[in-house]
Short mmCIF file of C-alpha atoms in Angstrom, two decimals:
data_model
loop_
_atom_site.label_atom_id
_atom_site.label_comp_id
_atom_site.label_asym_id
_atom_site.label_seq_id
_atom_site.Cartn_x
_atom_site.Cartn_y
_atom_site.Cartn_z
CA UNK A 767 -0.08 0.04 0.07
CA UNK A 768 1.51 3.34 -1.05
CA UNK A 769 0.21 6.85 -0.37
CA UNK A 770 -0.12 9.67 -2.92
CA UNK A 771 0.53 12.98 -1.06
CA UNK A 772 -0.38 16.50 -2.21
CA UNK A 773 2.74 18.11 -3.76
CA UNK A 774 3.77 21.69 -3.07
CA UNK A 775 2.88 24.03 -6.03
CA UNK A 776 5.50 26.51 -4.74
CA UNK A 777 6.69 28.54 -1.79
CA UNK A 778 4.11 30.29 0.48
CA UNK A 779 1.32 27.85 -0.71
CA UNK A 780 0.11 25.84 2.14
CA UNK A 781 -3.18 24.28 0.82
CA UNK A 782 -4.81 23.35 -2.40
CA UNK A 783 -8.21 22.30 -3.69
CA UNK A 784 -9.00 18.90 -5.18
CA UNK A 785 -10.48 20.16 -8.48
CA UNK A 786 -11.22 16.87 -10.31
CA UNK A 787 -10.70 13.14 -9.89
CA UNK A 788 -10.12 11.38 -13.18
CA UNK A 789 -10.83 7.97 -11.53
CA UNK A 790 -13.38 6.62 -9.15
CA UNK A 791 -12.81 5.08 -5.73
CA UNK A 792 -11.90 1.37 -6.18
CA UNK A 793 -10.70 1.74 -9.74
CA UNK A 794 -7.59 -0.05 -10.94
CA UNK A 795 -5.02 2.46 -12.21
CA UNK A 796 -1.72 2.03 -14.07
CA UNK A 797 1.72 3.45 -13.08
CA UNK A 798 2.24 7.07 -14.15
CA UNK A 799 -1.51 7.44 -15.01
CA UNK A 800 -3.07 10.92 -14.38
CA UNK A 801 -5.54 10.43 -11.48
CA UNK A 802 -6.48 13.85 -10.30
CA UNK A 803 -6.13 17.59 -10.76
CA UNK A 804 -5.38 20.02 -7.93
CA UNK A 805 -5.69 23.80 -7.89
CA UNK A 806 -3.83 26.42 -5.86
CA UNK A 807 -4.31 30.14 -6.02
CA UNK A 808 -1.56 30.35 -8.59
CA UNK A 809 -1.53 27.15 -10.76
CA UNK A 810 -3.15 23.86 -11.52
CA UNK A 811 -1.20 20.58 -11.07
CA UNK A 812 -1.89 16.97 -11.94
CA UNK A 813 -1.48 14.06 -9.59
CA UNK A 814 0.23 11.02 -11.00
CA UNK A 815 0.02 7.43 -9.80
CA UNK A 816 3.51 6.22 -8.65
CA UNK A 817 2.53 2.67 -9.07
CA UNK A 818 -0.27 0.61 -10.58
CA UNK A 819 -3.05 -0.91 -8.36
CA UNK A 820 -6.42 -0.37 -6.70
CA UNK A 821 -7.07 3.24 -5.64
CA UNK A 822 -8.74 4.42 -2.38
CA UNK A 823 -9.66 8.13 -2.47
CA UNK A 824 -9.17 10.01 0.82
CA UNK A 825 -10.13 13.59 -0.21
CA UNK A 826 -13.23 14.33 -2.31
CA UNK A 827 -13.66 16.88 -5.16
CA UNK A 828 -14.00 20.40 -3.78
CA UNK A 829 -12.19 19.65 -0.59
CA UNK A 830 -9.42 21.96 0.52
CA UNK A 831 -6.39 20.00 1.70
CA UNK A 832 -3.03 20.83 3.18
CA UNK A 833 0.18 20.37 1.23
CA UNK A 834 1.73 17.04 2.15
CA UNK A 835 -1.51 15.42 3.23
CA UNK A 836 -2.65 12.12 1.65
CA UNK A 837 -4.95 12.38 -1.33
CA UNK A 838 -5.30 8.73 -1.96
CA UNK A 839 -3.72 5.34 -1.48
CA UNK A 840 -2.92 2.55 -3.90
CA UNK A 841 -2.97 -1.12 -3.23
CA UNK A 842 -0.23 -2.37 -5.47
CA UNK A 843 -1.37 -6.07 -5.07
CA UNK A 844 -3.93 -5.28 -7.66
CA UNK A 845 -1.34 -3.92 -10.17
CA UNK A 846 -1.65 -6.91 -12.47
CA UNK A 847 -5.36 -6.25 -13.03
CA UNK A 848 -4.86 -2.83 -14.53
CA UNK A 849 -4.39 -3.98 -18.19
CA UNK A 850 -6.97 -6.75 -17.94
CA UNK A 851 -9.73 -4.37 -16.60
CA UNK A 852 -9.32 -2.04 -19.55
CA UNK A 853 -10.18 -4.72 -22.21
CA UNK A 854 -13.80 -5.33 -21.24
CA UNK A 855 -14.49 -1.55 -21.17
CA UNK A 856 -13.23 -1.24 -24.73
CA UNK A 857 -15.33 -4.14 -25.92
CA UNK A 858 -18.34 -2.57 -24.29
CA UNK A 859 -17.71 0.73 -26.04
CA UNK A 860 -17.73 -1.04 -29.37
CA UNK A 861 -21.07 -2.70 -28.75
CA UNK A 862 -22.99 0.42 -28.14
CA UNK A 863 -22.76 1.95 -31.67
CA UNK A 864 -23.81 -1.38 -33.22
CA UNK A 865 -27.09 -1.28 -31.27
CA UNK A 866 -27.74 2.23 -32.08
CA UNK A 867 -27.26 1.60 -35.83
CA UNK A 868 -29.76 -1.28 -35.99
CA UNK A 869 -32.98 0.78 -36.24
CA UNK A 870 -31.48 2.77 -39.16
CA UNK A 871 -31.05 -0.35 -41.21
CA UNK A 872 -34.78 -1.01 -41.23
CA UNK A 873 -35.33 2.00 -43.47
CA UNK A 874 -32.82 0.81 -46.03
CA UNK A 875 -35.45 -0.46 -48.45
CA UNK A 876 -36.34 3.01 -49.58
CA UNK A 877 -34.28 4.97 -52.07
CA UNK A 878 -32.76 8.36 -51.29
CA UNK A 879 -34.25 9.67 -54.64
CA UNK A 880 -37.94 9.30 -53.77
CA UNK A 881 -40.47 9.78 -56.65
CA UNK A 882 -42.98 11.33 -54.20
CA UNK A 883 -40.50 14.23 -53.50
CA UNK A 884 -38.50 14.23 -56.74
CA UNK A 885 -38.49 18.10 -56.85
CA UNK A 886 -36.82 18.40 -53.35
CA UNK A 887 -33.35 19.70 -53.68
CA UNK A 888 -30.71 17.90 -51.63
CA UNK A 889 -27.28 19.19 -50.98
CA UNK A 890 -24.27 16.74 -51.59
CA UNK A 891 -23.44 16.55 -47.86
CA UNK A 892 -27.06 15.87 -46.95
CA UNK A 893 -27.40 13.24 -49.60
CA UNK A 894 -24.18 11.49 -48.41
CA UNK A 895 -25.50 11.63 -44.78
CA UNK A 896 -28.81 10.10 -45.92
CA UNK A 897 -27.09 7.35 -47.79
CA UNK A 898 -24.86 6.49 -44.88
CA UNK A 899 -27.91 6.12 -42.54
CA UNK A 900 -30.06 4.35 -45.19
CA UNK A 901 -32.66 7.20 -45.23
CA UNK A 902 -34.95 8.38 -48.00
CA UNK A 903 -36.54 11.78 -48.60
CA UNK A 904 -39.80 10.23 -47.43
CA UNK A 905 -38.17 9.32 -44.07
CA UNK A 906 -36.81 12.91 -43.62
CA UNK A 907 -40.11 14.59 -44.67
CA UNK A 908 -42.08 12.26 -42.43
CA UNK A 909 -40.04 13.54 -39.49
CA UNK A 910 -41.73 16.91 -39.88
CA UNK A 911 -44.92 16.71 -37.87
CA UNK A 912 -46.76 19.58 -39.42
CA UNK A 913 -46.34 22.73 -41.55
CA UNK A 914 -47.09 26.06 -39.90
CA UNK A 915 -48.57 29.25 -41.27
CA UNK A 916 -44.96 30.79 -41.32
CA UNK A 917 -43.69 28.00 -43.56
CA UNK A 918 -46.40 28.59 -46.14
CA UNK A 919 -45.91 32.37 -46.06
CA UNK A 920 -42.18 31.95 -46.61
CA UNK A 921 -42.84 29.98 -49.71
CA UNK A 922 -45.45 32.37 -51.02
CA UNK A 923 -43.18 35.36 -50.53
CA UNK A 924 -40.22 33.59 -52.07
CA UNK A 925 -41.54 31.12 -54.66
CA UNK A 926 -38.11 29.74 -55.69
CA UNK A 927 -37.11 28.76 -52.23
CA UNK A 928 -37.79 25.62 -50.32
CA UNK A 929 -39.99 25.67 -47.19
CA UNK A 930 -37.93 25.76 -44.11
CA UNK A 931 -38.16 22.93 -41.53
CA UNK A 932 -40.02 24.38 -38.54
CA UNK A 933 -37.86 25.17 -35.50
CA UNK A 934 -38.44 23.27 -32.39
CA UNK A 935 -40.16 25.34 -29.77
CA UNK A 936 -37.85 26.26 -26.92
CA UNK A 937 -38.74 25.24 -23.37
CA UNK A 938 -38.84 27.99 -20.88
CA UNK A 939 -36.45 27.64 -17.94
CA UNK A 940 -36.11 29.74 -14.81
CA UNK A 941 -33.29 27.51 -13.23
CA UNK A 942 -30.06 29.18 -11.82
CA UNK A 943 -26.83 27.34 -11.89
CA UNK A 944 -24.35 27.81 -9.04
CA UNK A 945 -20.74 26.96 -9.37
CA UNK A 946 -18.08 27.16 -6.62
CA UNK A 947 -15.20 29.49 -7.42
CA UNK A 948 -11.91 27.79 -7.77
CA UNK A 949 -8.94 28.88 -5.72
CA UNK A 950 -7.41 30.23 -8.94
CA UNK A 951 -10.48 32.38 -9.76
CA UNK A 952 -10.74 33.64 -6.16
CA UNK A 953 -7.08 34.72 -6.16
CA UNK A 954 -7.46 36.39 -9.45
CA UNK A 955 -10.53 38.28 -8.33
CA UNK A 956 -8.59 39.47 -5.14
CA UNK A 957 -5.51 40.59 -7.25
CA UNK A 958 -7.62 42.61 -9.71
CA UNK A 959 -9.48 44.42 -6.86
CA UNK A 960 -6.21 45.13 -5.04
CA UNK A 961 -4.74 46.61 -8.31
CA UNK A 962 -7.53 49.07 -8.62
CA UNK A 963 -7.38 50.06 -4.97
CA UNK A 964 -3.54 50.09 -4.37
CA UNK A 965 -2.11 51.66 -7.57
CA UNK A 966 -2.49 54.96 -9.40
CA UNK A 967 -3.43 53.25 -12.68
CA UNK A 968 -3.80 55.18 -15.83
CA UNK A 969 -4.19 54.13 -19.55
CA UNK A 970 -2.78 55.76 -22.63
CA UNK A 971 -3.75 54.84 -26.21
CA UNK A 972 -2.32 54.91 -29.72
CA UNK A 973 -3.02 53.24 -33.09
CA UNK A 974 -0.70 51.15 -35.27
CA UNK A 975 -0.69 50.62 -38.98
CA UNK A 976 -0.19 46.86 -39.36
CA UNK A 977 0.57 47.00 -43.14
CA UNK A 978 4.27 46.48 -42.88
CA UNK A 979 4.04 43.45 -40.48
CA UNK A 980 1.29 41.87 -42.50
CA UNK A 981 3.32 42.35 -45.62
CA UNK A 982 6.38 40.64 -43.96
CA UNK A 983 4.22 37.77 -42.86
CA UNK A 984 2.66 37.29 -46.24
CA UNK A 985 6.00 37.43 -48.11
CA UNK A 986 7.98 35.18 -45.84
CA UNK A 987 5.46 32.92 -43.96
CA UNK A 988 6.27 29.90 -46.13
CA UNK A 989 9.97 30.24 -45.91
CA UNK A 990 9.83 31.03 -42.19
CA UNK A 991 7.83 27.79 -41.60
CA UNK A 992 10.26 25.80 -43.69
CA UNK A 993 13.28 27.18 -41.74
CA UNK A 994 11.91 27.27 -38.21
CA UNK A 995 9.01 24.73 -38.29
CA UNK A 996 6.60 27.26 -36.76
CA UNK A 997 4.24 29.98 -38.09
CA UNK A 998 5.06 33.58 -37.74
CA UNK A 999 2.45 35.43 -35.76
CA UNK A 1000 1.76 39.01 -34.61
CA UNK A 1001 2.59 38.35 -30.97
CA UNK A 1002 6.29 37.82 -31.53
CA UNK A 1003 6.56 41.30 -33.30
CA UNK A 1004 4.90 43.01 -30.39
CA UNK A 1005 6.92 41.11 -27.77
CA UNK A 1006 10.26 41.87 -29.48
CA UNK A 1007 9.16 45.57 -30.04
CA UNK A 1008 8.16 45.79 -26.32
CA UNK A 1009 11.49 44.41 -25.29
CA UNK A 1010 13.33 47.07 -27.24
CA UNK A 1011 10.98 49.82 -26.00
CA UNK A 1012 11.46 48.73 -22.39
CA UNK A 1013 15.19 49.13 -22.71
CA UNK A 1014 14.70 52.61 -23.96
CA UNK A 1015 12.17 53.49 -21.31
CA UNK A 1016 13.35 51.43 -18.25
CA UNK A 1017 10.77 53.02 -15.95
CA UNK A 1018 8.08 51.07 -17.68
CA UNK A 1019 10.11 47.91 -16.80
CA UNK A 1020 10.35 48.90 -13.21
CA UNK A 1021 8.26 48.02 -10.03
CA UNK A 1022 7.89 49.23 -6.41
CA UNK A 1023 9.33 47.30 -3.53
CA UNK A 1024 8.50 49.21 -0.30
CA UNK A 1025 10.23 52.63 -0.56
CA UNK A 1026 12.48 51.49 -3.47
CA UNK A 1027 11.96 51.13 -7.18
CA UNK A 1028 13.53 48.08 -8.82
CA UNK A 1029 14.53 48.46 -12.52
CA UNK A 1030 15.72 45.06 -14.01
CA UNK A 1031 18.19 45.33 -16.87
CA UNK A 1032 16.62 42.35 -18.49
CA UNK A 1033 13.10 41.95 -20.01
CA UNK A 1034 11.07 38.98 -18.84
CA UNK A 1035 7.71 39.43 -20.58
CA UNK A 1036 4.54 37.65 -19.38
CA UNK A 1037 1.99 36.79 -22.14
CA UNK A 1038 -1.59 36.41 -21.02
CA UNK A 1039 -3.15 33.11 -22.08
CA UNK A 1040 -6.82 32.13 -21.64
CA UNK A 1041 -7.18 28.59 -20.35
CA UNK A 1042 -10.19 26.52 -19.32
CA UNK A 1043 -9.21 27.31 -15.65
CA UNK A 1044 -9.01 31.05 -16.10
CA UNK A 1045 -6.35 33.54 -17.27
CA UNK A 1046 -2.68 32.57 -16.81
CA UNK A 1047 0.43 34.59 -17.63
CA UNK A 1048 3.49 32.43 -18.44
CA UNK A 1049 6.78 34.30 -18.73
CA UNK A 1050 9.30 34.33 -21.52
CA UNK A 1051 12.70 35.16 -20.07
CA UNK A 1052 15.35 37.41 -21.56
CA UNK A 1053 13.28 38.52 -24.68
CA UNK A 1054 16.19 40.97 -25.42
CA UNK A 1055 18.39 37.92 -26.44
CA UNK A 1056 15.80 36.08 -28.53
CA UNK A 1057 14.76 36.34 -32.27
CA UNK A 1058 11.14 36.12 -33.54
CA UNK A 1059 11.32 32.31 -34.19
CA UNK A 1060 12.62 31.68 -30.68
CA UNK A 1061 9.87 33.78 -29.18
CA UNK A 1062 7.20 31.94 -31.31
CA UNK A 1063 8.49 28.54 -30.14
CA UNK A 1064 8.67 29.58 -26.46
CA UNK A 1065 5.25 31.15 -26.57
CA UNK A 1066 3.72 28.07 -28.13
CA UNK A 1067 5.34 25.78 -25.65
CA UNK A 1068 4.22 27.79 -22.61
CA UNK A 1069 0.66 28.39 -24.00
CA UNK A 1070 0.26 24.57 -24.55
CA UNK A 1071 1.47 23.89 -21.07
CA UNK A 1072 -0.88 26.42 -19.59
CA UNK A 1073 -3.97 25.10 -21.43
CA UNK A 1074 -3.24 21.49 -20.51
CA UNK A 1075 -2.55 22.29 -16.85
CA UNK A 1076 1.09 21.25 -17.03
CA UNK A 1077 2.75 24.60 -16.46
CA UNK A 1078 4.77 25.09 -13.30
CA UNK A 1079 4.70 27.98 -10.91
CA UNK A 1080 8.20 28.95 -11.87
CA UNK A 1081 7.20 29.44 -15.44
CA UNK A 1082 4.52 32.05 -14.29
CA UNK A 1083 6.48 34.16 -11.91
CA UNK A 1084 9.17 36.78 -12.26
CA UNK A 1085 7.84 38.77 -15.16
CA UNK A 1086 8.76 42.48 -15.55
CA UNK A 1087 6.04 43.36 -18.04
CA UNK A 1088 2.88 41.94 -19.50
CA UNK A 1089 1.16 41.72 -22.91
CA UNK A 1090 -2.43 40.80 -23.36
CA UNK A 1091 -4.14 40.32 -26.67
CA UNK A 1092 -7.92 40.82 -26.54
CA UNK A 1093 -7.91 41.10 -30.34
CA UNK A 1094 -8.14 37.36 -30.71
CA UNK A 1095 -11.64 37.61 -29.11
CA UNK A 1096 -12.69 40.58 -31.32
CA UNK A 1097 -11.91 43.32 -28.79
CA UNK A 1098 -11.60 46.85 -30.54
CA UNK A 1099 -10.42 48.78 -27.51
CA UNK A 1100 -9.89 48.12 -23.77
CA UNK A 1101 -8.03 49.28 -20.65
CA UNK A 1102 -6.00 46.23 -19.40
CA UNK A 1103 -5.38 45.83 -15.69
CA UNK A 1104 -1.79 45.77 -14.38
CA UNK A 1105 -0.38 42.42 -13.29
CA UNK A 1106 1.23 43.20 -9.87
CA UNK A 1107 3.92 43.81 -8.84
CA UNK A 1108 4.68 45.00 -12.44
CA UNK A 1109 3.97 48.63 -13.31
CA UNK A 1110 2.90 48.30 -16.93
CA UNK A 1111 0.76 46.08 -19.31
CA UNK A 1112 0.43 46.41 -23.08
CA UNK A 1113 -3.00 45.66 -24.57
CA UNK A 1114 -3.24 44.52 -28.23
CA UNK A 1115 -6.64 44.61 -29.98
CA UNK A 1116 -8.51 43.59 -33.17
CA UNK A 1117 -7.19 44.59 -36.58
CA UNK A 1118 -9.77 46.55 -38.46
CA UNK A 1119 -9.50 48.15 -41.92
CA UNK A 1120 -10.15 51.85 -41.55
CA UNK A 1121 -9.66 55.03 -43.70
CA UNK A 1122 -6.57 56.94 -42.61
CA UNK A 1123 -4.72 59.96 -43.99
CA UNK A 1124 -1.38 59.02 -45.56
CA UNK A 1125 0.66 61.74 -47.10
CA UNK A 1126 -2.37 63.95 -47.52
CA UNK A 1127 -4.56 61.20 -49.11
CA UNK A 1128 -7.16 58.91 -47.62
CA UNK A 1129 -6.24 55.30 -47.76
CA UNK A 1130 -7.70 52.05 -46.34
CA UNK A 1131 -5.21 50.49 -43.88
CA UNK A 1132 -5.28 47.54 -41.43
CA UNK A 1133 -5.22 49.48 -38.05
CA UNK A 1134 -4.89 48.24 -34.48
CA UNK A 1135 -5.52 50.20 -31.38
CA UNK A 1136 -2.91 49.57 -28.60
CA UNK A 1137 -3.15 50.52 -24.87
CA UNK A 1138 -0.66 50.80 -22.11
CA UNK A 1139 -2.00 50.70 -18.60
CA UNK A 1140 0.63 51.88 -16.08
CA UNK A 1141 1.15 52.72 -12.41
CA UNK A 1142 1.66 56.49 -12.26
CA UNK A 1143 3.60 56.18 -9.00
CA UNK A 1144 6.43 54.63 -10.92
CA UNK A 1145 5.94 55.70 -14.55
CA UNK A 1146 5.52 59.31 -15.64
CA UNK A 1147 3.37 60.39 -18.55
CA UNK A 1148 6.50 61.08 -20.73
CA UNK A 1149 7.79 57.46 -20.39
CA UNK A 1150 4.31 55.92 -20.89
CA UNK A 1151 3.51 57.92 -24.02
CA UNK A 1152 7.10 57.56 -25.28
CA UNK A 1153 7.01 53.76 -24.75
CA UNK A 1154 3.82 53.44 -26.73
CA UNK A 1155 5.17 55.63 -29.50
CA UNK A 1156 8.26 53.39 -29.76
CA UNK A 1157 6.02 50.32 -30.11
CA UNK A 1158 4.08 52.00 -32.89
CA UNK A 1159 7.30 53.05 -34.73
CA UNK A 1160 8.79 49.47 -34.60
CA UNK A 1161 5.62 47.79 -35.71
CA UNK A 1162 5.22 50.15 -38.65
CA UNK A 1163 8.96 49.91 -39.44
CA UNK A 1164 10.02 46.42 -38.33
CA UNK A 1165 13.59 46.84 -39.35
CA UNK A 1166 14.03 49.27 -36.40
CA UNK A 1167 13.97 46.28 -34.04
CA UNK A 1168 17.40 45.25 -35.33
CA UNK A 1169 18.82 48.63 -34.23
CA UNK A 1170 17.44 49.03 -30.69
CA UNK A 1171 14.27 50.80 -31.91
CA UNK A 1172 16.34 53.57 -33.65
CA UNK A 1173 16.14 54.63 -37.24
CA UNK A 1174 18.78 52.81 -39.45
CA UNK A 1175 19.33 55.97 -41.53
CA UNK A 1176 20.15 58.07 -38.48
CA UNK A 1177 22.57 55.50 -37.21
CA UNK A 1178 24.30 55.29 -40.55
CA UNK A 1179 24.64 59.04 -40.76
CA UNK A 1180 25.57 59.33 -37.05
CA UNK A 1181 22.90 61.90 -36.27
#
C-alpha cells in the first residue's frame, strides 16, 4: 500500500483544492496514470499514480487539503489487473454503436431519390449523410410533424425557395446554476481588486498601421515555416518591440518594492493566455536575447502547457512586463489591468481596416488600437507615451527592431 500525497505548487502555498478526480474510488490504475487535478491560487497541477493498483480516495472533489496530506492510497497487489480491466471496457464501447445503428437499417429499403418528393433539392453533404444512414426523402419529410403558417408564407413570399423545416419550440427555464469559485479564480479576483485600490493606474492609447508586419508575414511565411518549423504570428513582433522599447524606457520595466523602485536590466515578458481554468500569464525570459522564431516557439510551448494544466509555478513568476491580446476575441479597445507587482501592461486589439490619412491622401489600412495601462507612482506620462510611440514606430517599421528601436538611416549618418 502506497500513499499519494499533495505536492507543493510553490513557496508560500500551504493548501490546495481537489479540483477533479479522473478515476473513481476502487478503480484499477496504471503506473504514471493521471488520477486527479489540484488547484492552488496560482497554478493547476496533476496528480500522477506512482505505481499501478487499486485506488482508495481520501479527499473528495472540492475539498481544501493541506500540502503534504494524503490524497489517496494505492494497493499495489492489484497492479496486474490494470491492463486486464481495460479490455472489457473497450469491448463494451464497441457494442453500443452497433445497437444504435440497428434501427436505421430497417429504413434501407427506400431509395434516397424518392419519386414522391422528386423536386426536393438535396445538398451533396445531406445526400451523403442520408445514404450512410439508409434514409430516403420520405423518411426525412415524415419527421416533420406539421407545416406552420410561417412555412407557407415563406414559400409564397419567395416562390423559388424551399420551405424551411419548422424550428423546435424552446422550453422556458427559470433555473439558476451555481458553481463554486476555484482557488485560482478567487485569487485572480482578489488581485484585480487590489490593483484598482492600491495603484494609481492610468491608460494611454495609440494606433498602429499593421501594413508592414502583415506584408512581411505574407511574403516570408512559407520560408519562415520551412526554416523554423513554426508559423510567424503577430505576438512575436509586439513582444520583441516591447522588449526594445522597455530598454529605451526602463521606468516602464520597473516596479515598487516598499520605498524602493527596482529596475531590471533584462526583459522577462509575461503573455496572458486564456485557459479552461482562467487567465494565466506564463513568462518568456530574456526577450532581448531572442529572435522572432525563438519567441514564437517559447510562446507556443508555454501556452500549450498552460492550457493543458502542465505549467509550473516557476514558469508564471518573475515577469517584468505583461502583454495581453484581446484582439483574438474581437476586442476593438480596452483598458487592461496591471499584473502586480509589475507597473505596466500592453493591450493589443483587433485589426480593422479603416480609412486613414497617408501623405495627404485617404487610404484604407489595417489598423490596431494599442493601450498601455501603467502605475503612475512609478511611470511618468513622458515615459508611458514615449514607450507606446516606440512600439508604434517599430511595428510600422519592423527593421528598427534590429537597431534597438532607432532609425537605421540616423545610425548610418551618425545623427
